[in-house]
XYZ file of C-alpha atoms in Angstrom:
53
model
C -0.220 0.058 -0.038
C 1.185 3.414 -0.807
C -0.280 6.437 1.157
C -0.484 9.749 -0.445
C 0.210 12.886 1.924
C -0.284 16.286 1.206
C 1.970 18.587 2.977
C 3.236 22.027 3.613
C 6.784 22.756 4.980
C 5.665 24.368 8.286
C 3.001 21.737 9.195
C 3.715 20.045 12.236
C 1.247 17.634 11.905
C 2.612 16.640 8.540
C 5.969 16.028 9.919
C 4.697 13.854 12.727
C 2.642 11.941 10.295
C 5.459 11.234 7.905
C 7.634 10.194 10.807
C 4.888 7.787 12.004
C 4.524 6.117 8.695
C 8.234 5.671 8.364
C 8.418 4.361 11.600
C 5.928 1.779 10.832
C 7.474 1.043 7.432
C 4.306 2.292 5.379
C 5.317 3.605 2.144
C 4.047 7.061 1.228
C 4.175 9.911 -1.375
C 4.573 13.329 -0.471
C 2.661 16.099 -2.304
C 4.212 19.533 -0.755
C 1.526 22.045 -2.044
C 3.926 24.831 -1.172
C 6.478 23.577 -3.814
C 3.804 22.446 -6.175
C 0.577 24.549 -5.817
C -1.101 22.585 -8.398
C -1.210 19.582 -5.841
C -3.472 21.804 -3.685
C -6.241 21.578 -6.390
C -5.692 17.583 -6.326
C -6.377 17.849 -2.585
C -9.345 19.944 -3.416
C -10.824 17.692 -5.697
C -10.549 14.644 -3.798
C -11.644 15.985 -0.313
C -13.441 19.175 -0.597
C -10.873 20.925 1.744
C -7.485 22.508 1.236
C -6.449 21.166 4.632
C -3.118 19.224 5.230
C -1.959 16.392 6.011
């Protein structure tokens, strides 16, 4: 299983969640919406929200 994680550099919950996934050997793909703003549209289209993680 590969989890998709939408993040921003200043999001502490994002860092904690990525750490949790790594510690439990869960593969994830990170989509940093600060670096790639187009990922914010993907996040909104999937969830109806612009909140991370």
